[in-house]
CSV table of C-alpha atoms in Angstrom, one decimal:
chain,number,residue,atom,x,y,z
A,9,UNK,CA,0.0,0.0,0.0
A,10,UNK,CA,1.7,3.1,-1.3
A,11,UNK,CA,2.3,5.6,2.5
A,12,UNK,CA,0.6,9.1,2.4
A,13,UNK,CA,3.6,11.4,2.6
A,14,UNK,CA,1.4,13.7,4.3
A,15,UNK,CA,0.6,11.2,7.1
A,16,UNK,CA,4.2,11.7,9.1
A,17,UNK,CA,3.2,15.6,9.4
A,18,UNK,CA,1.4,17.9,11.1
A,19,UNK,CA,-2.3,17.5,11.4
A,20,UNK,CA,-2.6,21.2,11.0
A,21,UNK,CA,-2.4,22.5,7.6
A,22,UNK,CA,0.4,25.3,7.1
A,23,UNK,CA,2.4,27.2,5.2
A,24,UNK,CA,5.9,27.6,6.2
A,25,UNK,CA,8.1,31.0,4.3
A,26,UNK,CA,11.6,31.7,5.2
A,27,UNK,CA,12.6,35.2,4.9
A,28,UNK,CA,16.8,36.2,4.9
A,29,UNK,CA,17.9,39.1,4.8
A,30,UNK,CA,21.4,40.1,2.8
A,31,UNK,CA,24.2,42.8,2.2
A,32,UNK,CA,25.5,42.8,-1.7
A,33,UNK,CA,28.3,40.3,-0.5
A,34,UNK,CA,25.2,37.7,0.5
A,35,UNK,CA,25.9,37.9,4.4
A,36,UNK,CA,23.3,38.4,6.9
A,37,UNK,CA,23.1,41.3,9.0
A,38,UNK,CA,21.8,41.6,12.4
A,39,UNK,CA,18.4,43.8,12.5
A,40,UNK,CA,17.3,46.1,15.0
A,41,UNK,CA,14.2,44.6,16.9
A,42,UNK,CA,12.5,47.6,17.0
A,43,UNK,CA,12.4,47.3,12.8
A,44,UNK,CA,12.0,43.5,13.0
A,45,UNK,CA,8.8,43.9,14.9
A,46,UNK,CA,7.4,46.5,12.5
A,47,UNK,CA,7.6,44.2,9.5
A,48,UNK,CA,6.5,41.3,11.1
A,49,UNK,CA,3.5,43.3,11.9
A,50,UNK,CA,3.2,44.3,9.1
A,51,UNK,CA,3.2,41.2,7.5
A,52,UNK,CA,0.6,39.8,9.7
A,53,UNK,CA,-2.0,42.6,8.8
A,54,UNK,CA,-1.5,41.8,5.4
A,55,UNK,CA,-2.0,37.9,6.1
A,56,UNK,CA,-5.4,39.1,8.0
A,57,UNK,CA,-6.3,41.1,5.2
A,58,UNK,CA,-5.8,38.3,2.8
A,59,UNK,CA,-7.1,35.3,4.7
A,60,UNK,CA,-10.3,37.5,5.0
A,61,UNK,CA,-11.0,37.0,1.5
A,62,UNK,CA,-11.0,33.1,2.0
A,63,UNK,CA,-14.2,33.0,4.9
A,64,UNK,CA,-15.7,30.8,3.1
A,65,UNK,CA,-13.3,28.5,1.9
A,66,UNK,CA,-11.5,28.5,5.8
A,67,UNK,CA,-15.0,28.7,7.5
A,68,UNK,CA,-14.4,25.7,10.6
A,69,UNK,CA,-10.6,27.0,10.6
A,70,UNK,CA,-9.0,29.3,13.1
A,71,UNK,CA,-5.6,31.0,11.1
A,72,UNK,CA,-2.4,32.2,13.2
A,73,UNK,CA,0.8,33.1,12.7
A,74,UNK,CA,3.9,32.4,14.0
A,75,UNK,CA,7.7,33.8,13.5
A,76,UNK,CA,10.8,31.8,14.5
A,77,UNK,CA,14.5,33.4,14.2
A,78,UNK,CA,16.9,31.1,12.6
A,79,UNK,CA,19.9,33.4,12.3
A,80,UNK,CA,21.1,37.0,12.2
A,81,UNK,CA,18.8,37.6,9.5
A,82,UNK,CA,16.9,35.2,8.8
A,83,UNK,CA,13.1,34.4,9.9
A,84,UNK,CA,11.0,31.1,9.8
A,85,UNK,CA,7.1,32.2,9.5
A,86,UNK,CA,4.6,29.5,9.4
A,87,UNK,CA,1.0,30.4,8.7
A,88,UNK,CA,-1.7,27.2,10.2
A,89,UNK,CA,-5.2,26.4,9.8
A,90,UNK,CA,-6.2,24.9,12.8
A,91,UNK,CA,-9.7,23.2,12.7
A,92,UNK,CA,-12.3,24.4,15.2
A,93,UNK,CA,-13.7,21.8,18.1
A,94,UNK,CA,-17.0,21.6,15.9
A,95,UNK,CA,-14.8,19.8,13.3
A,96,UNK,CA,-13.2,16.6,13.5
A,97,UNK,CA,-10.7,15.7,10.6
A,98,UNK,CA,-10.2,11.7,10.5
A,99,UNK,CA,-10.0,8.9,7.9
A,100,UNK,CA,-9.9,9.8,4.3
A,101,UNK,CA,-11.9,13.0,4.5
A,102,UNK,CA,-9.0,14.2,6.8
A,103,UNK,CA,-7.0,13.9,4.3
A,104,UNK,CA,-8.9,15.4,2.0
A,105,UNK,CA,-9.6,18.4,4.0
A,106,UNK,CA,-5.9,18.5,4.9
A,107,UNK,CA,-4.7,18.7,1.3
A,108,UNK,CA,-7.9,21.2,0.4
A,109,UNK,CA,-6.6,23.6,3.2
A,110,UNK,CA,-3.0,23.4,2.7
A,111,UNK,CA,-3.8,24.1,-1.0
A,112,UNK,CA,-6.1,27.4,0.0
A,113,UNK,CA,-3.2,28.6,2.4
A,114,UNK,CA,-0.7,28.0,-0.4
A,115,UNK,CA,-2.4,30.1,-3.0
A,116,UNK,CA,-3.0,32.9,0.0
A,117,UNK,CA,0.8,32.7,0.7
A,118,UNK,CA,1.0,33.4,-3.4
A,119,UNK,CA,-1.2,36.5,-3.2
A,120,UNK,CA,0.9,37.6,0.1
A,121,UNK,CA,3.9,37.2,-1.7
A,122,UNK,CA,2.5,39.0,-5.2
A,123,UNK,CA,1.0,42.0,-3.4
A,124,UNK,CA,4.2,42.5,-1.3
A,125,UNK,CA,6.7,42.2,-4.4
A,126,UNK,CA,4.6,44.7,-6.6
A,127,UNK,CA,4.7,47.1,-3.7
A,128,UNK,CA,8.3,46.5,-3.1
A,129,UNK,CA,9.1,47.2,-7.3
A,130,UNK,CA,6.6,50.4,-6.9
A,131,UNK,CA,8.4,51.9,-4.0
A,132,UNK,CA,11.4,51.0,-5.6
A,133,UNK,CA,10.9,52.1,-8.8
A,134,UNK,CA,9.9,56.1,-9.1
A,135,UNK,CA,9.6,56.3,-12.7
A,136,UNK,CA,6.6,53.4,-13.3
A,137,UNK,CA,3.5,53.6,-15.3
A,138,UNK,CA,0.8,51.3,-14.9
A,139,UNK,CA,-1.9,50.3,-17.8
A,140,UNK,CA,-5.1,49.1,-16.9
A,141,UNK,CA,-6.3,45.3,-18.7
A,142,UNK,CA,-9.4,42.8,-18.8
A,143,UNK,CA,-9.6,39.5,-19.9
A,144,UNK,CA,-11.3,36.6,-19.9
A,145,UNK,CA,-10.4,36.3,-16.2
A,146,UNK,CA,-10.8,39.1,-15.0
A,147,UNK,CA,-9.1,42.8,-15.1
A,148,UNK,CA,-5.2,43.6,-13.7
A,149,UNK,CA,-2.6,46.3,-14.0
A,150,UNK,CA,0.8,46.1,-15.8
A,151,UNK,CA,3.9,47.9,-14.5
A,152,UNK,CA,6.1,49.4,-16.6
A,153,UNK,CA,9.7,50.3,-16.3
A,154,UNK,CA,10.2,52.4,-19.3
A,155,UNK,CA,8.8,51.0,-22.3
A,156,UNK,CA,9.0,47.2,-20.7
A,157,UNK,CA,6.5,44.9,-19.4
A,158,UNK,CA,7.7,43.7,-15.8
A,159,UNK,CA,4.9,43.0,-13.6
A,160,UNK,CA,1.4,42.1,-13.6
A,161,UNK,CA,-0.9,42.9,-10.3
A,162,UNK,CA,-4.6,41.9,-10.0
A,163,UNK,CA,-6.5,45.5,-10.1
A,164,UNK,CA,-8.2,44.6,-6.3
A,165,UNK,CA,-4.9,43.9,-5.0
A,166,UNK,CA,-3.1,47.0,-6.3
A,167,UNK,CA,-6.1,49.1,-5.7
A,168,UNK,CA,-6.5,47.7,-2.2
A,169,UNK,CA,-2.7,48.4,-1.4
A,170,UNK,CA,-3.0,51.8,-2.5
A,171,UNK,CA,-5.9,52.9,-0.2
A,172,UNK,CA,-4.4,54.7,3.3
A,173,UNK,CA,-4.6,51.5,5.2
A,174,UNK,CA,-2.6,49.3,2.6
A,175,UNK,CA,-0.2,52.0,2.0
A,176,UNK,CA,0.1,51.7,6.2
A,177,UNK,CA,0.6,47.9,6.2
A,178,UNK,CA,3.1,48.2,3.1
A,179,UNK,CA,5.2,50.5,5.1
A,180,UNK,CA,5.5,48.3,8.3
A,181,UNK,CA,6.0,45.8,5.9
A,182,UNK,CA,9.5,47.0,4.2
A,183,UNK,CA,10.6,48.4,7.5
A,184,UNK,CA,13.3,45.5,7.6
A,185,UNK,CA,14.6,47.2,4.0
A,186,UNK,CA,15.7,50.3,5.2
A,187,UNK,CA,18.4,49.1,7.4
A,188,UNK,CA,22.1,50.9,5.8
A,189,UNK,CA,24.1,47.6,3.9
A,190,UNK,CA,20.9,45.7,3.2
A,191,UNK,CA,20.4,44.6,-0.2
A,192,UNK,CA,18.3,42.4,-0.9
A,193,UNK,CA,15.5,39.5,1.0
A,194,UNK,CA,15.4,36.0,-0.3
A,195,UNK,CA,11.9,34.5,0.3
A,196,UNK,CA,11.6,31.0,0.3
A,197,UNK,CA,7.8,29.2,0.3
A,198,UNK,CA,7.7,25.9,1.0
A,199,UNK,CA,4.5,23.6,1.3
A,200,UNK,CA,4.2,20.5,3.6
A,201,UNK,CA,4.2,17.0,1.2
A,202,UNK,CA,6.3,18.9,-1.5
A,203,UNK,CA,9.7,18.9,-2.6
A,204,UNK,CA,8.9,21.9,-4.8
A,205,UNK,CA,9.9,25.3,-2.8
A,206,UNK,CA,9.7,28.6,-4.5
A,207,UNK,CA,12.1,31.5,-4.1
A,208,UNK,CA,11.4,35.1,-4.8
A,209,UNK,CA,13.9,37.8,-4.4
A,210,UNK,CA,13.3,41.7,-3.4
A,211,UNK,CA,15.9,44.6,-3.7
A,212,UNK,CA,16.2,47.5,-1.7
A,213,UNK,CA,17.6,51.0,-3.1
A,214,UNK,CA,17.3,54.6,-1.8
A,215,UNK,CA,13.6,55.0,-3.3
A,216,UNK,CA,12.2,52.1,-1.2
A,217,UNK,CA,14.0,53.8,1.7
A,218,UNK,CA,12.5,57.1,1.5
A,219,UNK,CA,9.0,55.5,1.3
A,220,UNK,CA,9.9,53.3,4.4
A,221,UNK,CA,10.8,56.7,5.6
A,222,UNK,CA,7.4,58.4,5.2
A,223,UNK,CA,7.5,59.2,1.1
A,224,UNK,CA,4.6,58.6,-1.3
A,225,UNK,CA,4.6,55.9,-3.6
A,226,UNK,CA,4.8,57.1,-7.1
A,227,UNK,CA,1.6,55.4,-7.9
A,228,UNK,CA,-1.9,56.3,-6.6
A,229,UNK,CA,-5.5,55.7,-6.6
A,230,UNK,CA,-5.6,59.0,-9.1
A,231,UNK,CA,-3.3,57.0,-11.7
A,232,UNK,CA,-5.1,54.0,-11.1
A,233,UNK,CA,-8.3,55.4,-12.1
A,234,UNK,CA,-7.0,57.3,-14.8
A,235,UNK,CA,-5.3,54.3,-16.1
A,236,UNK,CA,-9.0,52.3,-16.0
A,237,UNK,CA,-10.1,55.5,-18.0
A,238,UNK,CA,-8.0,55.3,-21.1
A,239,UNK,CA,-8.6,51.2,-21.1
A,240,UNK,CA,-12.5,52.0,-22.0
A,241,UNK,CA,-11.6,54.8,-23.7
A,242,UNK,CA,-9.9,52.7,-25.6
A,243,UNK,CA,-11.8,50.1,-25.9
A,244,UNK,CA,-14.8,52.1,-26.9
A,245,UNK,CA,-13.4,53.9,-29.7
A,246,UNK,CA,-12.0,50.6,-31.0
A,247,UNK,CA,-15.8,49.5,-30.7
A,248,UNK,CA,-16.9,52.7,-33.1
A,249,UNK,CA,-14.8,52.0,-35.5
A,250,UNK,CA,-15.7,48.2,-35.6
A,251,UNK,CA,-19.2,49.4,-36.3
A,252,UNK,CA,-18.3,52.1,-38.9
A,253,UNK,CA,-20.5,51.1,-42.1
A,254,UNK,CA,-18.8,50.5,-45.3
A,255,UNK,CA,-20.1,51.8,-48.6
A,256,UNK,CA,-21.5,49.6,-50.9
A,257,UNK,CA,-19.1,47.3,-52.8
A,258,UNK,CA,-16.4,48.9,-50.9
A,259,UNK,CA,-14.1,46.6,-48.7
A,260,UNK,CA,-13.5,47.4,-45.0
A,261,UNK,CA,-10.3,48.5,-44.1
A,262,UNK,CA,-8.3,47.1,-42.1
């Protein structure tokens, strides 16, 4: 009988991420703890705000949040789903909730992870312009350094981190960045049962300092909404011309 690899683990579904943080030579540096525990707190208002949007899917569950340090600069978080008395999780549908959890906390970790990148690159990145897109699933913003695509963000996400209390959490969040000789965080997501782990790296430069420091992002709600406005603009005049009426025996153009 083939062995549940699951089965040896924790009966609480969890996420665990593992953030260091490095000078340009790759060493750790120590952190103050004043600045440790604003990110951390940071990070676990955003992990509120995002679990939020999974009720439904985590209704029975109770989430929390723990952070473990594993070096100078280096931080073990774990994110769990614990089920509720009113639930009991044996046999195969154990299993099956286990894996169903696990799978909802791992895209939520994702989202975490997305939203916090695209607000790193903004604060990082003064001279970005964002264009406003729908598709079949649904609408997002690209960033743009320059003429370049680098970055896609869901439109809730970027407009929710741009309102006064994500710009609040993003700014606990980074608090870590602005220590003098940092120069980058390597984030490492791992999920129980898998070998797969995924790593995502974030710079720090002067511009992500300042906003740490109090600065504006260089993107608002304003260019957000004027960014929506030219997409149906846009799209509507593409519409008109779609509908133009051609004379008779004459071929549409092109």
């Amino acid at each position: 009988m083939a062995r549940n690899p699951l089965a040896a683990r924790s009966r609480t579904p969890h996420v665990s991420v593992l953030v260091t943080y490095r000078d340009a030579e790759g060493r750790q540096l120590p952190l103050p703890q004043a600045q440790t525990r604003e990110s951390f707190t940071g990070l676990q208002l955003l992990t509120k705000r995002v679990l939020g949007f999974a009720e439904d899917s985590l209704s029975g569950f109770t989430q929390d949040f723990t952070i473990r340090q594993m070096g100078p600069s280096t931080f073990s978080i774990e994110v769990r789903a614990a089920a509720t008395h009113g639930i009991r999780l044996r046999g195969r549908r154990s299993a099956q909730e286990y894996l169903t959890v696990t799978a909802m906390l791992h895209h939520l970790t994702d989202v975490i992870m997305g939203v916090s990148v695209a607000g790193v690159y903004l604060a990082n990145h003064p001279d970005v312009r964002v264009r406003y897109v729908e598709d079949d699933f649904g609408p997002y913003y690209e960033l743009f350094n320059g003429d370049r695509a680098v970055m896609a963000v869901e439109a809730s996400s970027l407009e929710g981190l741009l309102t006064p209390e994500g710009m609040g959490v993003l700014c606990a969040l980074v608090a870590n960045l602005k220590q003098p000789g940092l120069a980058y965080a390597t984030i490492t997501q791992h999920t129980p049962g898998l070998k797969y782990v995924r790593r995502t790296q974030v710079a720090t430069t002067d511009a992500l300092r300042a906003f740490a420091a109090g600065q504006p992002l260089p993107v608002t709600t304003q260019d957000l909404a004027e960014a929506r406005e030219r997409a149906r603009a846009g799209a509507a005049s593409s519409s008109a011309q779609d509908q133009v009426p051609t004379a008779e025996g004459e071929a549409p153009t092109a």
